[in-house]
Short mmCIF file of C-alpha atoms in Angstrom, two decimals:
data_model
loop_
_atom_site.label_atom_id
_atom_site.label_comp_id
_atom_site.label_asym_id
_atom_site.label_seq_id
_atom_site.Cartn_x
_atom_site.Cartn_y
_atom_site.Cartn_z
CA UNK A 1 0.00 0.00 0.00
CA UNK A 2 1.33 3.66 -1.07
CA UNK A 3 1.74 6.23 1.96
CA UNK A 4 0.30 9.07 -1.13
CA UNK A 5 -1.66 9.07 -3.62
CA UNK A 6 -1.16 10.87 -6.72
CA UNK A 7 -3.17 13.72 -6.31
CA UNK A 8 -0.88 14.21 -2.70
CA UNK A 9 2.61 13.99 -4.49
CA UNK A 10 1.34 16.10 -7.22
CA UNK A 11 0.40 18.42 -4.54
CA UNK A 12 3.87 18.15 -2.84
CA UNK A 13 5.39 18.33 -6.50
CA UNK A 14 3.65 21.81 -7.13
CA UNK A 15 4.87 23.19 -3.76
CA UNK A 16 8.29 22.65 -4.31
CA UNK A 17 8.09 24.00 -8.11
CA UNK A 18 6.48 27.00 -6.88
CA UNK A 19 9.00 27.34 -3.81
CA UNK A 20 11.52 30.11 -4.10
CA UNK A 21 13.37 28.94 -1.35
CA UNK A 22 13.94 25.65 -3.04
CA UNK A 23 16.58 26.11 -5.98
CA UNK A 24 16.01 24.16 -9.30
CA UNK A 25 18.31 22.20 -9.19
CA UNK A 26 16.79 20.95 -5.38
CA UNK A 27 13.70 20.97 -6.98
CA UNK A 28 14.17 18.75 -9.58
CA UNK A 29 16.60 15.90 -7.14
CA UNK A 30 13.21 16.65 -4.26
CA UNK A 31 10.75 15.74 -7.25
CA UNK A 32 12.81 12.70 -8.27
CA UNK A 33 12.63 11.40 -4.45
CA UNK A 34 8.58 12.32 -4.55
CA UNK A 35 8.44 9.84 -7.32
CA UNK A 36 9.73 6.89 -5.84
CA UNK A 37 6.99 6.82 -3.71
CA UNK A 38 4.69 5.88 -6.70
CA UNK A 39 4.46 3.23 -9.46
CA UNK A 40 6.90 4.49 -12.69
CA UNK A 41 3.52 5.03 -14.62
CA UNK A 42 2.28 7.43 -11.89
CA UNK A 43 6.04 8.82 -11.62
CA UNK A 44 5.70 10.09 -15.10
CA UNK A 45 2.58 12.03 -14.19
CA UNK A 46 4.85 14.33 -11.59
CA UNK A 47 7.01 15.43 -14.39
CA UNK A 48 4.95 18.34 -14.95
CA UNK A 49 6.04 22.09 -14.57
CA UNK A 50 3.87 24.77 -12.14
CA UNK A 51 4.91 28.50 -13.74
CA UNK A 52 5.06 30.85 -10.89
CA UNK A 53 4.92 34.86 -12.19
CA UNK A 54 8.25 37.05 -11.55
CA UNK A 55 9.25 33.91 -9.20
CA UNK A 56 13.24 33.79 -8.86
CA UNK A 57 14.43 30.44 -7.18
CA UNK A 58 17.47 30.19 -4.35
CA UNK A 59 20.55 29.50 -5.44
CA UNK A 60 21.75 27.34 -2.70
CA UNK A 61 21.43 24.50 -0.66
CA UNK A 62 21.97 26.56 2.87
CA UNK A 63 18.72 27.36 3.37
CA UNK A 64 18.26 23.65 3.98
CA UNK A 65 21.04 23.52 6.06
CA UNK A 66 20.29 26.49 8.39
CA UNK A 67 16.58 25.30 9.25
CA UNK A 68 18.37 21.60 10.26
CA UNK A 69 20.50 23.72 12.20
CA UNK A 70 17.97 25.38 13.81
CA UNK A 71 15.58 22.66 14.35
CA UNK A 72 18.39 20.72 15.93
CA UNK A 73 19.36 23.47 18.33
CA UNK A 74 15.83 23.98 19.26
CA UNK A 75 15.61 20.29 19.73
CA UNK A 76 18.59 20.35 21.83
CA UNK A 77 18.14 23.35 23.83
CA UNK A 78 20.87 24.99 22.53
CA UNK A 79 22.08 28.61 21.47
CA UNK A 80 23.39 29.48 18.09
CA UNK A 81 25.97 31.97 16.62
CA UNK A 82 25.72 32.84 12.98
CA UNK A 83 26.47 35.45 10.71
CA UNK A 84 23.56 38.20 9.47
CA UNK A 85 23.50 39.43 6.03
CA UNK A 86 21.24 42.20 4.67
CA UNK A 87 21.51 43.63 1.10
CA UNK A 88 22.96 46.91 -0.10
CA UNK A 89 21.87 49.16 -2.62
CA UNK A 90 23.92 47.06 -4.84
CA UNK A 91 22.18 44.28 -4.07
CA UNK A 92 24.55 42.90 -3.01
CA UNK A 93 24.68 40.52 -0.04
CA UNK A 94 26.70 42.15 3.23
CA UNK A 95 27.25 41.09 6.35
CA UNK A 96 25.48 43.11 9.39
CA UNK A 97 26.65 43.51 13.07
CA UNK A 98 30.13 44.68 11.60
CA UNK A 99 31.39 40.70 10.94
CA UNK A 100 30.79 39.91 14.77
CA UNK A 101 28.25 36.87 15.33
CA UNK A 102 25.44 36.88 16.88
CA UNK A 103 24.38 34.73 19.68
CA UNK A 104 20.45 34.08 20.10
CA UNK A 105 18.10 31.55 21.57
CA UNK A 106 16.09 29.89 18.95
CA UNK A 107 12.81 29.32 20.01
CA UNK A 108 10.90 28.36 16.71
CA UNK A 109 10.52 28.97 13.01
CA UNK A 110 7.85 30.63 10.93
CA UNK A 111 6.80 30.60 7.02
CA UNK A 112 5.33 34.03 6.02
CA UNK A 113 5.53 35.51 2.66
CA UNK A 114 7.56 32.68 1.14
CA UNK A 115 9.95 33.16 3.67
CA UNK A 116 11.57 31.18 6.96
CA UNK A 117 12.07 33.52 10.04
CA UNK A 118 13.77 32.15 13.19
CA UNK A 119 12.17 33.53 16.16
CA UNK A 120 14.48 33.60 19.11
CA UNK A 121 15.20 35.54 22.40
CA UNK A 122 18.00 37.52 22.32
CA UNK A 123 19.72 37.81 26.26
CA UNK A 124 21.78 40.59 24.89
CA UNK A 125 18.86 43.07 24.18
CA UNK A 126 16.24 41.34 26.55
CA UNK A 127 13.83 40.99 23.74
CA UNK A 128 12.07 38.76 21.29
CA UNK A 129 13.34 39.23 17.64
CA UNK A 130 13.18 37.42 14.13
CA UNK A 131 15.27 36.64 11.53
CA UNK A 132 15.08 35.92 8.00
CA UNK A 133 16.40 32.15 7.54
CA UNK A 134 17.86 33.17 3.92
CA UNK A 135 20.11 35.63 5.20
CA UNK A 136 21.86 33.99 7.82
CA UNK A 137 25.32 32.13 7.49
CA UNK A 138 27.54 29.55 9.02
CA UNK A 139 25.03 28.73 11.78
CA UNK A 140 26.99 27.05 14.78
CA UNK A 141 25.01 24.96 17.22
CA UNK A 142 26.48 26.28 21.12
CA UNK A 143 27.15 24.26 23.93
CA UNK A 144 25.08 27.25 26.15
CA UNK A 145 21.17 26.60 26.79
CA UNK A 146 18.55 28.40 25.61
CA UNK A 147 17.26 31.49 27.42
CA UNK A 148 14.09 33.63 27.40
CA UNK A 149 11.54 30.70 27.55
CA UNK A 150 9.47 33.19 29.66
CA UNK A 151 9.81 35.72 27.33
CA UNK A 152 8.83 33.25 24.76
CA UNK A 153 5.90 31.64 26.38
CA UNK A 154 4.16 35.15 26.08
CA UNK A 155 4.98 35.20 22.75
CA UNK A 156 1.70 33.90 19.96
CA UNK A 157 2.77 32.55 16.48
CA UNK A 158 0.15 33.87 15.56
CA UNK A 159 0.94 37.51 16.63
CA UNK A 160 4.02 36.84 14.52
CA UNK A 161 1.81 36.80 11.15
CA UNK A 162 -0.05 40.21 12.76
CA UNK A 163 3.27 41.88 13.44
CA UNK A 164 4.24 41.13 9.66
CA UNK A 165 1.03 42.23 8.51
CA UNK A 166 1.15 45.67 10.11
CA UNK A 167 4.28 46.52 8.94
CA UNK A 168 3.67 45.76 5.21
CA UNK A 169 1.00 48.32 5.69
CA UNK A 170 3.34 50.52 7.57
CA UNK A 171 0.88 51.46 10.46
CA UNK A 172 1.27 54.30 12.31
CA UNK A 173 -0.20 52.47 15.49
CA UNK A 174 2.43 49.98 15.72
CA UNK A 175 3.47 50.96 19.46
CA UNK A 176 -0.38 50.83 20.59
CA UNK A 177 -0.57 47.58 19.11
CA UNK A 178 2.57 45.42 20.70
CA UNK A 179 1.20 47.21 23.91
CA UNK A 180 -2.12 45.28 23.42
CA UNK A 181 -0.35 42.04 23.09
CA UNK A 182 1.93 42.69 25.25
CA UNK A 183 5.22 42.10 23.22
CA UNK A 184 8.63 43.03 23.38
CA UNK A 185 9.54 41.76 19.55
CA UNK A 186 11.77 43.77 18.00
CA UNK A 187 12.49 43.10 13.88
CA UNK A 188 15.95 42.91 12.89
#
């Protein structure tokens, strides 16, 4: 008996097509994987291609590497260090935070706008901050535990997605609003 059916792994096969976090070149060796969970007839049926408008894929593998990284540490209790990037008016990809690392308590990850952000607790500032997955570098698992799981515990995925919301629609009430929910999250 098949853990999918068809319809599933074409589902699966569209996600990853349409995933710009996912280069092609991971796309295609992910699809190939999908298939062997089907007959070779049905395989043939997931070679199909889902056109995404203006849709530029990753170039790299890291991506997949930093959210192992930060599962594990999660998993593990464990701080991480890692570089932060940001782009320039070149756009081109620079390092933030002057080259120095930063050290952070990941606490979990979130998907918003085709995008992973790490949410963590950061001892140095006291606060609750988020990170974009893509732009972070040579993540290093720390032999230091976690912190801010108080901090944390007030913390509501969902008031992540609200938080993203409002400043896509740069609201002038921002302050009023973290002072309803109570939040100390800072965007970085």
């Amino acid at each position: 008996t098949r853990k999918f059916d068809v319809s599933e792994l074409k589902m699966l096969v569209d996600v990853v097509q349409a995933s710009k976090f996912i280069s092609k070149k991971d796309s295609e060796e992910l699809i190939k994987k999908l298939e062997g969970f089907t007959s070779k007839y049905e395989a043939k049926k997931l070679q199909r291609q889902v056109y995404v408008a203006n849709r530029v894929k990753a170039i790299s593998k890291s991506g997949y590497y930093n959210i192992d990284a930060i599962h594990d540490a999660i998993y593990e209790n464990k701080q991480i260090a890692f570089d932060y990037y940001m782009w320039n008016t070149k756009k081109e990809l620079v390092i933030r935070n002057d080259g120095n690392k930063t050290d952070i308590s990941p606490w979990a990850l979130s998907w918003d706008d085709e995008n992973y952000y790490m949410v963590a607790f950061d001892s140095a500032k006291q606060s609750i901050r988020h990170y974009r997955v893509d732009k972070m570098k040579d993540i290093k698992i720390l032999n230091k535990e976690r912190d801010g799981k108080k901090e944390f515990e007030k913390f509501a995925p969902e008031g992540f997605e609200v938080l993203q919301n409002i400043q896509s629609r740069h609201l002038e009430c921002l302050p009023e609003i973290l002072r309803m929910y109570r939040w100390n999250l800072i965007t970085v």
